[in-house]
Amino acid sequence: MLRSMMADPTSSLPVRLARAEHVFPTLTPEQIARIAPHGRVREIRAGEVLVNAGDQVTPFFVVTAGQIEVIRPSGAVETTIVVHHPGQFTGEANMISGRPALFQARVRESGEVIQLDHDQMLALVQTDAELSEILMRAFILRRLELVASDLGDVVLIGSMHSPGTLRIKEFLTRNSHPHTYIDLDRDPDVQTLLDRFHVAVADVPVLICRGSAVLRNPSNQEIASCLGFNAAIDQTHVRDVVIVGAGPSGLAAAVYGASEGLDVLVVEANSPGGQAGSSSRIENYLGFPTGISGQELAGRAYTQAQKFGAQIMIAKGATQLTCDRKPYAIEIDNGPRVQARAVIIASGARYRRLSVENLSRFEGAGVYYGATPVERQLCGGEEVIVVGGGNSAGQAAVFLAQTARRVQIFVRSSNLAESMSRYLIRRIEDSPVIVLRTNAEIVALDGGEHIERVSWRNNTTGKIETEKVSHVFVMTGAVPNTHWLDGCVALDAKGFIKTGPDLSQHELADAHWPLARPPHLLETSLPGVFAVGDVRGGNIKRVASAVGEGSIAVAFVQQVLHE
Ligand SMILES: Cc1cc2nc3c(=O)[nH]c(=O)nc-3n(C[C@H](O)[C@H](O)[C@H](O)COP(=O)(O)OP(=O)(O)OC[C@H]3O[C@@H](n4cnc5c(N)ncnc54)[C@H](O)[C@@H]3O)c2cc1C
């Protein structure tokens, strides 16, 4: 890849030449004149610190005279990330998300700037389409460059064979948080580093957060808290709508809700993107003829929702819905409850697991529920098994076949025709690397710290075979995330939420439905509480339908709020 230092010869952020003009654009005098009324013009003096790394509130600066340098402080050493000249502006993705600053911004040469606070910045990108495009693109590309260059405020020390390391890597990646990874298995100097922080090898993975806090095998919640992901979110006031889950349906509801002026809070137990976020390539989503990775789609939707002012709480699960009075209240993991006039349940579904006794021992150590580039890297040139006959299994097999020695697909049925899209079946048939095993079921997993052998039974002959395989991808469907609702809304026999016309008179009477009107489309048996996407009974397990439902629900939320 052709790389070059751009924006300034002293910059340490390597930016691809092709997109440098978009990463560090120079605004025209007309564009600067349109920004000025949103903020205030002020003088800056050489050496003045405008933003400190870790500052929760980061103003936005357009340089009109002088220079601002962006610096990564690391102990006594300083790394210059970039220098902004007249016409250029500061900031990257956290400018939109309201998360703490990753770096310091300091005046290098005295001059003048236009300064906007966070709300003024959001108002600007919501009202000026041309500037919105320039700024949003620059912020997103700058974050991508930081991620690609491992330039951030986090160092992860671990081993790719440890489930904890994989979990944390995935959490940081899915939150697009730039980090440096040190692999214990490869880096001989790492012990010295661990000693410096008084960390025993048994404590890994270790996360060094903002150069100071040393977290030993931290939970996702601890990481989110250390990095201040949720620090800017006010949990005390009553929201127009709280959305539970930031998969495609929840993110769509957030984008439409916030863009229509609603006060929106999204509560996400893990990372934005949901199941779609773990999809290596979504090829059937409208508008992306060459496909898009779930991670990229989720990242764009996440930024889009925040641009319109939606707030998104990360690594915070809803544990209970208090539904006997209004406004409704949602209890959150280790945190205060949030109140809402309307609720959109978008908590999706989770994977079915294999019925193998020692499964949990190997989860993340050979058993995976998503096939992303992280997992693919692990199984390059090796034997892989994919379990399942649906589209997600087919996609995983085709994706992993690009680098694996052989991919075996295990299905309990006698063929794929009823469960998988025709285009995927054709790719599987055409691949010399993929082998389909029908009527096959995994009965045992074996190994030490990692899977080494897999045994399966042919259900037609009863014969059991064992082979050396270290990677098993389980893609066998999902069960709904409704446990936290605790009787508040009517569910179907499989635990999915019933909505709109699917609710019988009998069910509505049981739920004490209080209104003269019947429930709206997507409304549950509780007025003002909606269910969208994979958590809803009768859902179509597709990104597009989840997104569509999220947007439709917002239209009904608007009606309910005026009722
Ligand atoms: C590997 C894979 C590949 C796929 N590929 C495609 C494809 O190519 N095309 C296609 O159309 N569809 C595809 N799908 C299906 C598609 O991803 C789903 O239909 C879609 O993600 C459903 O969106 P959702 O928002 O309803 O739920 P989910 O994506 O399941 O998201 C739900 C979110 O809610 C969160 N959550 C759960 N419980 C709580 C709680 N109590 N509190 C807070 N948050 C909570 C979860 O962490 C999750 O982020 C694929 C699915 C998988 C797994």
XYZ file of C-alpha atoms and ligand atoms in Angstrom:
616
model
C 0.000 0.000 0.000
C 1.315 3.403 -1.001
C 1.695 5.497 2.125
C 3.090 8.923 2.703
C 3.240 11.577 5.396
C 0.659 14.159 4.481
C -0.813 17.390 5.840
C 2.559 18.394 7.202
C 6.051 17.039 6.822
C 6.275 16.696 10.612
C 3.111 14.602 10.828
C 3.548 11.085 12.217
C 0.149 9.887 10.994
C 0.755 8.025 7.746
C -2.103 8.799 5.403
C -2.719 7.237 2.015
C -2.011 9.852 -0.645
C -5.242 9.090 -2.444
C -7.381 10.279 0.418
C -5.146 12.832 2.142
C -7.196 15.755 0.807
C -10.267 14.258 2.491
C -8.493 13.454 5.781
C -6.989 16.923 6.192
C -9.037 19.184 3.900
C -8.482 22.924 3.671
C -11.753 24.819 3.897
C -12.510 27.663 1.492
C -13.003 31.224 2.830
C -16.761 30.881 2.069
C -16.982 27.656 4.112
C -15.079 29.257 7.012
C -17.434 32.247 6.876
C -20.405 29.844 7.281
C -18.815 28.241 10.360
C -17.982 31.526 12.135
C -21.554 32.443 13.242
C -21.857 29.035 15.000
C -18.951 29.755 17.370
C -16.620 32.511 18.482
C -13.402 33.915 17.047
C -10.484 33.963 19.491
C -6.747 34.471 19.598
C -4.365 31.601 20.294
C -0.834 31.880 21.676
C 2.134 29.577 20.992
C 2.371 26.886 23.693
C -1.280 27.242 24.772
C -2.939 23.867 25.369
C -6.384 23.867 23.752
C -7.319 20.251 24.521
C -5.716 17.760 26.890
C -5.703 13.995 26.263
C -8.598 12.615 28.301
C -10.619 15.861 28.326
C -14.277 14.868 28.344
C -15.485 17.893 26.430
C -13.541 18.610 23.260
C -14.131 21.924 21.447
C -13.763 22.135 17.679
C -11.242 24.598 16.221
C -10.904 25.971 12.704
C -7.499 27.603 12.242
C -7.694 30.996 10.549
C -4.121 32.074 11.405
C -1.181 30.290 13.049
C -0.814 26.518 13.625
C -2.192 23.875 16.005
C -0.273 20.632 16.590
C -1.908 17.428 17.770
C 0.349 15.498 20.117
C 0.303 12.050 21.651
C 1.971 12.366 25.043
C 3.605 9.125 26.190
C 5.714 9.531 29.326
C 8.494 11.991 28.579
C 8.200 11.389 24.834
C 5.834 13.342 22.607
C 4.696 12.187 19.176
C 3.286 14.760 16.791
C 0.270 13.262 15.061
C -0.482 16.176 12.760
C -0.125 19.962 12.415
C -3.175 21.980 11.332
C -2.563 25.084 9.208
C -4.908 27.971 8.322
C -8.095 26.631 6.728
C -7.753 23.259 8.487
C -9.664 22.038 11.523
C -9.132 19.843 14.570
C -10.996 16.724 15.689
C -11.775 13.122 14.821
C -14.592 10.651 15.537
C -14.857 11.510 19.243
C -15.892 15.018 18.199
C -19.252 13.482 17.279
C -19.501 10.806 19.969
C -18.596 13.181 22.804
C -16.023 10.691 24.108
C -12.793 11.893 25.775
C -9.986 13.306 23.633
C -7.307 10.800 22.607
C -4.583 13.431 22.163
C -3.440 16.887 23.191
C -3.999 19.886 20.907
C -1.444 22.668 21.433
C -0.791 25.942 19.661
C 2.427 25.706 17.681
C 2.326 29.188 16.172
C 0.246 32.067 17.563
C -2.746 33.134 15.517
C -6.521 32.944 15.520
C -9.222 30.246 15.521
C -12.978 29.856 15.371
C -13.983 27.786 18.401
C -17.231 25.758 18.589
C -18.334 23.692 21.585
C -19.715 20.162 21.140
C -23.371 21.217 20.761
C -22.490 24.036 18.337
C -20.493 21.518 16.271
C -23.446 19.093 16.176
C -25.790 21.939 15.190
C -23.408 22.851 12.349
C -23.236 19.324 10.877
C -26.998 18.929 11.201
C -27.779 22.128 9.309
C -25.054 22.580 6.674
C -25.045 19.632 4.273
C -21.803 20.524 2.486
C -19.782 21.133 5.654
C -21.387 18.088 7.267
C -20.010 15.910 4.467
C -16.501 17.411 4.656
C -16.284 17.252 8.457
C -17.884 13.830 8.936
C -15.704 12.284 6.249
C -12.550 13.792 7.758
C -13.446 12.661 11.297
C -14.210 9.106 10.204
C -11.127 8.836 7.962
C -8.888 10.235 10.713
C -10.207 7.583 13.104
C -9.597 4.891 10.473
C -6.025 6.122 10.003
C -5.462 6.051 13.775
C -6.856 2.512 13.998
C -4.737 1.384 11.036
C -1.640 2.991 12.555
C -2.313 1.559 16.047
C -2.166 5.117 17.359
C -4.382 5.419 20.387
C -4.454 5.600 24.148
C -4.715 1.856 24.795
C -2.186 -0.973 24.797
C -3.484 -4.549 24.922
C -1.065 -7.277 25.970
C -2.309 -10.812 25.432
C -2.253 -14.006 23.450
C -4.403 -14.848 20.446
C -5.019 -18.231 22.097
C -6.740 -16.654 25.094
C -10.527 -16.061 24.987
C -10.107 -12.887 27.083
C -7.726 -11.372 24.523
C -10.092 -12.161 21.654
C -13.011 -10.646 23.550
C -11.160 -7.418 24.326
C -9.734 -7.130 20.809
C -13.211 -7.551 19.389
C -14.666 -5.029 21.832
C -12.065 -2.375 20.925
C -12.331 -3.128 17.215
C -16.128 -3.011 17.200
C -16.021 0.297 19.031
C -13.413 1.558 16.495
C -11.093 2.415 19.353
C -7.468 2.621 18.177
C -5.130 0.419 20.197
C -1.701 -1.129 20.106
C -1.567 -4.910 20.480
C 1.432 -6.711 21.941
C 1.382 -10.460 21.399
C 2.911 -12.304 24.336
C 3.625 -15.286 22.115
C 5.773 -13.231 19.762
C 7.303 -10.328 21.643
C 10.294 -11.258 23.815
C 10.511 -7.774 25.349
C 7.046 -7.973 26.735
C 8.091 -9.452 30.068
C 10.105 -6.336 30.814
C 7.059 -4.250 30.082
C 4.870 -6.422 32.310
C 7.457 -6.162 35.099
C 7.406 -2.389 34.790
C 3.686 -2.483 35.599
C 4.063 -5.256 38.251
C 1.833 -7.585 36.243
C 2.106 -11.362 36.631
C 1.757 -13.474 33.484
C -1.364 -15.064 35.001
C -3.084 -11.649 34.864
C -3.121 -11.412 31.069
C -4.748 -10.119 28.995
C -3.699 -6.782 30.375
C -5.003 -3.485 29.141
C -3.015 -0.328 29.739
C -5.584 2.393 29.552
C -4.485 5.953 28.753
C -0.896 5.168 29.660
C -1.626 4.797 33.349
C -4.452 2.502 34.540
C -3.405 -1.150 34.293
C -6.464 -3.390 34.004
C -5.999 -7.137 34.456
C -8.346 -9.178 32.249
C -10.944 -6.385 32.444
C -14.614 -6.826 31.584
C -16.015 -4.832 28.659
C -17.788 -2.617 31.214
C -14.484 -1.818 32.941
C -12.874 -0.936 29.612
C -15.794 1.294 28.606
C -15.610 3.004 31.968
C -11.831 3.539 31.840
C -12.051 4.982 28.340
C -14.986 7.199 29.299
C -17.297 5.798 26.615
C -20.426 6.711 28.604
C -19.161 9.600 30.701
C -20.956 12.295 28.704
C -24.376 10.642 28.962
C -26.934 12.178 31.285
C -28.922 9.320 32.797
C -31.194 11.433 34.968
C -33.761 13.029 32.671
C -36.806 11.356 31.127
C -36.171 10.517 27.467
C -38.711 10.550 24.643
C -37.557 7.066 23.745
C -35.045 4.577 25.101
C -33.924 1.957 22.605
C -32.572 -1.283 24.045
C -29.956 -2.783 21.716
C -27.685 -1.197 19.111
C -27.905 -3.818 16.380
C -29.175 -2.742 12.948
C -32.771 -2.310 14.174
C -31.813 -0.259 17.239
C -29.331 1.897 15.315
C -31.917 2.540 12.589
C -34.474 3.568 15.219
C -31.844 5.864 16.748
C -30.996 7.497 13.399
C -34.644 8.100 12.467
C -35.693 9.083 16.000
C -32.874 11.561 16.564
C -33.108 13.004 13.042
C -36.811 13.677 13.697
C -35.968 15.615 16.831
C -36.667 12.997 19.513
C -34.526 12.802 22.647
C -33.051 9.328 22.108
C -30.944 7.139 24.384
C -29.695 3.743 23.190
C -28.586 1.162 25.741
C -26.244 -1.514 24.354
C -25.032 -4.471 26.416
C -21.925 -4.999 24.322
C -20.820 -3.131 21.163
C -22.738 -1.421 18.364
C -23.689 -3.623 15.420
C -25.312 -6.631 17.086
C -25.190 -9.854 15.120
C -24.637 -7.963 11.898
C -21.464 -6.505 13.418
C -19.953 -9.980 13.437
C -20.765 -10.639 9.783
C -17.691 -10.700 7.598
C -19.509 -9.473 4.494
C -23.142 -8.551 3.960
C -23.778 -8.827 0.251
C -27.546 -8.449 0.059
C -28.017 -5.090 1.807
C -29.483 -2.526 -0.544
C -26.984 -0.080 -1.995
C -23.794 -2.092 -1.470
C -23.363 -4.120 -4.675
C -19.898 -5.331 -3.690
C -20.939 -6.018 -0.093
C -20.013 -4.343 3.164
C -18.621 -5.794 6.365
C -21.013 -5.771 9.308
C -18.440 -3.829 11.294
C -18.261 -1.072 8.693
C -22.040 -0.847 8.310
C -22.477 -0.675 12.078
C -19.707 1.927 12.424
C -21.347 4.189 9.868
C -24.797 3.821 11.448
C -23.331 4.477 14.899
C -21.722 7.742 13.782
C -24.860 8.717 11.864
C -27.058 8.254 14.953
C -24.672 10.346 17.045
C -24.492 13.041 14.394
C -28.234 13.567 14.829
C -27.795 13.755 18.605
C -28.725 10.233 19.765
C -26.736 9.134 22.817
C -25.470 5.562 22.921
C -24.446 3.812 26.120
C -21.902 1.085 25.486
C -21.370 -2.132 27.500
C -24.456 -1.430 29.612
C -27.255 -4.004 29.464
C -30.895 -3.444 30.364
C -31.647 -5.820 33.225
C -35.303 -5.001 33.861
C -38.228 -3.042 32.495
C -40.451 -1.444 35.125
C -43.754 -1.402 33.320
C -46.445 -0.830 35.957
C -46.264 2.974 35.706
C -45.346 5.728 33.268
C -42.839 6.969 32.352
C -41.421 3.484 31.981
C -38.095 2.787 33.696
C -35.242 0.604 32.504
C -32.758 -0.761 35.003
C -29.192 -0.813 33.725
C -26.211 -2.977 34.730
C -24.468 -1.388 37.741
C -26.053 1.930 37.025
C -29.024 4.123 37.650
C -32.325 3.448 35.920
C -33.262 5.500 32.877
C -36.790 6.710 32.285
C -38.623 6.958 28.992
C -42.003 7.936 27.616
C -41.649 5.252 24.956
C -39.401 2.186 24.609
C -38.150 0.358 21.526
C -36.965 -3.159 22.283
C -34.252 -4.034 19.752
C -32.340 -6.567 21.827
C -32.120 -9.149 19.043
C -31.207 -12.734 19.548
C -28.190 -14.817 20.566
C -26.693 -17.911 19.061
C -27.819 -21.428 19.807
C -24.969 -23.413 21.300
C -23.796 -26.933 20.547
C -25.017 -29.559 22.994
C -21.531 -30.736 23.875
C -20.581 -31.137 27.520
C -17.330 -29.162 27.635
C -18.371 -26.485 25.115
C -17.818 -23.457 27.376
C -14.194 -24.536 27.944
C -13.495 -24.017 24.270
C -15.592 -20.919 23.593
C -13.135 -18.382 22.205
C -10.476 -21.113 22.236
C -11.538 -22.878 19.082
C -15.327 -22.406 19.211
C -16.526 -19.142 17.633
C -19.926 -17.590 16.931
C -18.815 -15.096 14.341
C -16.454 -15.250 11.378
C -14.737 -11.863 11.202
C -11.236 -11.087 9.902
C -9.949 -11.623 13.477
C -11.049 -15.277 13.477
C -10.069 -15.806 9.852
C -6.529 -14.748 10.707
C -6.442 -17.495 13.338
C -7.357 -20.310 10.979
C -5.243 -19.469 7.929
C -3.995 -22.717 6.341
C -5.841 -24.851 8.907
C -8.830 -27.213 9.083
C -12.140 -25.521 9.918
C -15.661 -26.760 10.683
C -18.744 -24.574 10.228
C -21.916 -25.886 11.871
C -25.259 -24.793 10.419
C -27.273 -24.712 7.234
C -28.467 -21.084 7.134
C -27.095 -18.071 5.305
C -24.794 -17.035 8.125
C -23.161 -20.497 8.019
C -22.845 -20.306 4.233
C -21.251 -16.864 4.368
C -18.841 -17.923 7.071
C -17.786 -20.994 5.078
C -17.185 -18.997 1.894
C -15.280 -16.302 3.822
C -13.093 -18.745 5.768
C -12.409 -20.789 2.633
C -10.348 -17.882 1.311
C -7.532 -18.737 3.723
C -8.315 -22.092 5.421
C -6.879 -25.378 4.159
C -10.324 -27.012 4.199
C -13.764 -25.944 5.457
C -16.279 -28.648 6.363
C -19.916 -27.573 6.716
C -21.937 -29.762 9.106
C -25.719 -29.859 8.754
C -28.212 -32.159 10.431
C -30.537 -32.161 7.400
C -29.919 -33.994 4.151
C -29.323 -30.845 2.053
C -29.041 -27.037 2.133
C -31.783 -26.186 -0.337
C -34.455 -25.189 2.169
C -32.334 -23.135 4.526
C -29.686 -21.325 2.453
C -29.829 -18.787 -0.380
C -29.178 -20.231 -3.815
C -26.181 -17.947 -4.516
C -24.366 -19.230 -1.438
C -25.121 -22.881 -2.250
C -23.601 -22.302 -5.679
C -20.436 -20.778 -4.187
C -20.120 -23.686 -1.789
C -20.532 -26.200 -4.606
C -17.957 -24.337 -6.716
C -15.347 -24.109 -3.957
C -12.638 -26.793 -4.072
C -11.914 -26.097 -0.383
C -15.442 -26.523 1.053
C -16.851 -29.966 1.897
C -20.530 -30.404 2.852
C -21.340 -33.109 5.439
C -25.070 -33.756 5.654
C -26.849 -35.677 8.484
C -23.828 -34.856 10.624
C -23.730 -33.721 14.243
C -20.794 -32.834 16.501
C -20.766 -35.068 19.596
C -17.448 -34.248 21.302
C -14.686 -31.666 21.478
C -11.269 -32.545 22.792
C -8.036 -30.747 23.563
C -6.011 -28.894 26.164
C -6.287 -25.127 26.313
C -7.543 -25.104 22.731
C -9.627 -27.520 20.656
C -7.446 -30.169 19.047
C -9.917 -32.879 17.947
C -13.587 -32.930 16.950
C -15.827 -36.024 16.876
C -19.069 -36.218 14.941
C -21.787 -38.736 14.277
C -23.321 -39.550 10.928
C -26.992 -39.714 11.947
C -27.859 -42.008 9.030
C -25.221 -44.687 9.710
C -24.610 -43.994 13.438
C -20.866 -44.016 12.737
C -18.681 -41.698 14.844
C -15.548 -40.177 13.337
C -12.806 -38.052 14.921
C -10.492 -35.636 13.106
C -7.810 -33.133 14.034
C -9.592 -29.787 13.779
C -8.844 -26.684 15.860
C -11.565 -24.268 14.753
C -15.351 -24.767 14.972
C -17.728 -21.987 13.924
C -21.226 -22.433 15.363
C -23.821 -20.785 13.127
C -27.002 -22.555 14.170
C -29.577 -19.861 14.739
C -30.569 -17.811 17.682
C -32.823 -17.418 20.727
C -34.379 -14.037 21.616
C -32.893 -11.715 24.246
C -36.122 -11.268 26.193
C -35.144 -12.563 29.655
C -34.931 -9.001 31.051
C -38.558 -8.206 30.208
C -39.869 -10.381 33.005
C -43.536 -10.688 32.041
C -43.986 -7.069 30.889
C -44.962 -7.945 27.314
C -46.669 -10.926 25.669
C -44.253 -13.452 24.107
C -44.852 -16.279 21.639
C -44.113 -19.939 22.378
C -40.424 -19.508 21.502
C -39.977 -16.397 23.656
C -40.091 -13.835 20.802
C -42.150 -10.668 21.382
C -45.636 -10.512 19.888
C -46.614 -7.221 18.258
C -49.484 -5.466 16.443
C -51.938 -7.716 14.655
C -50.231 -10.869 16.021
C -51.668 -10.078 19.470
C -55.034 -11.794 19.989
C -57.951 -10.216 21.870
C -57.349 -12.782 24.570
C -53.661 -11.792 24.947
C -54.552 -8.094 25.046
C -57.163 -8.746 27.722
C -54.606 -10.759 29.745
C -52.146 -7.854 29.432
C -54.845 -5.351 30.534
C -54.452 -3.349 27.307
C -55.939 -0.010 28.435
C -56.610 1.861 25.177
C -59.608 1.960 22.835
C -57.309 1.573 19.817
C -55.582 -1.719 19.014
C -51.749 -1.876 19.212
C -49.916 -0.224 16.328
C -47.856 -2.321 13.969
C -44.710 -3.321 15.981
C -46.317 -2.228 19.262
C -46.248 -4.831 22.044
C -49.030 -5.628 24.510
C -47.772 -2.637 26.526
C -48.776 0.785 25.064
C -45.796 2.815 23.875
C -43.415 -0.159 23.993
C -42.356 -1.445 20.575
C -40.338 -4.453 19.431
C -38.249 -4.489 16.260
C -35.832 -6.779 14.450
C -34.776 -10.266 15.462
C -36.359 -10.095 18.928
C -39.846 -9.790 17.417
C -42.014 -12.824 16.742
C -42.255 -13.578 13.020
C -39.218 -11.425 12.165
C -37.317 -11.939 8.956
C -33.696 -12.404 9.957
C -32.251 -9.790 7.647
C -30.374 -6.541 8.170
C -32.732 -4.695 5.823
C -35.883 -5.825 7.616
C -34.365 -4.971 11.014
C -33.444 -1.491 9.720
C -36.911 -1.068 8.182
C -38.654 -2.038 11.405
C -36.495 0.342 13.431
C -37.521 3.236 11.187
C -41.225 2.268 11.152
C -41.342 2.031 14.946
C -40.166 5.639 15.213
C -43.184 6.823 13.217
C -45.467 5.097 15.745
C -43.449 6.420 18.701
C -44.191 9.935 17.387
C -47.935 9.128 17.392
C -47.820 7.613 20.887
C -45.966 10.634 22.291
C -48.806 12.857 21.081
C -51.538 10.580 22.411
C -22.716 -14.029 11.129
C -24.004 -13.407 10.634
C -24.118 -13.008 9.310
C -25.295 -12.404 8.853
N -25.352 -11.997 7.566
C -26.473 -11.366 7.097
C -26.533 -10.891 5.746
O -25.596 -11.056 4.981
N -27.644 -10.253 5.341
C -28.718 -10.060 6.157
O -29.672 -9.427 5.734
N -28.689 -10.502 7.448
C -27.611 -11.159 7.933
N -27.574 -11.638 9.220
C -28.747 -11.435 10.079
C -28.751 -10.026 10.662
O -27.458 -9.735 11.161
C -29.766 -9.906 11.781
O -31.034 -10.196 11.266
C -29.743 -8.490 12.353
O -28.488 -8.231 12.945
C -30.837 -8.308 13.399
O -30.704 -7.029 13.926
P -31.297 -6.651 15.354
O -30.912 -5.235 15.582
O -32.734 -6.968 15.404
O -30.624 -7.614 16.427
P -29.119 -7.938 16.771
O -28.262 -7.769 15.590
O -29.159 -9.258 17.442
O -28.711 -6.816 17.831
C -29.243 -6.805 19.129
C -28.350 -5.974 20.034
O -28.971 -5.873 21.302
C -28.010 -6.017 22.331
N -28.685 -6.496 23.541
C -29.198 -7.716 23.796
N -29.760 -7.745 25.014
C -29.591 -6.508 25.538
C -29.950 -5.930 26.789
N -30.614 -6.599 27.739
N -29.615 -4.634 27.006
C -28.958 -3.910 26.055
N -28.593 -4.430 24.855
C -28.924 -5.709 24.608
C -27.034 -7.018 21.762
O -25.755 -6.907 22.389
C -26.993 -6.609 20.293
O -25.985 -5.665 20.033
C -26.407 -12.241 9.717
C -26.301 -12.674 11.039
C -25.115 -13.248 11.504
C -25.020 -13.696 12.924
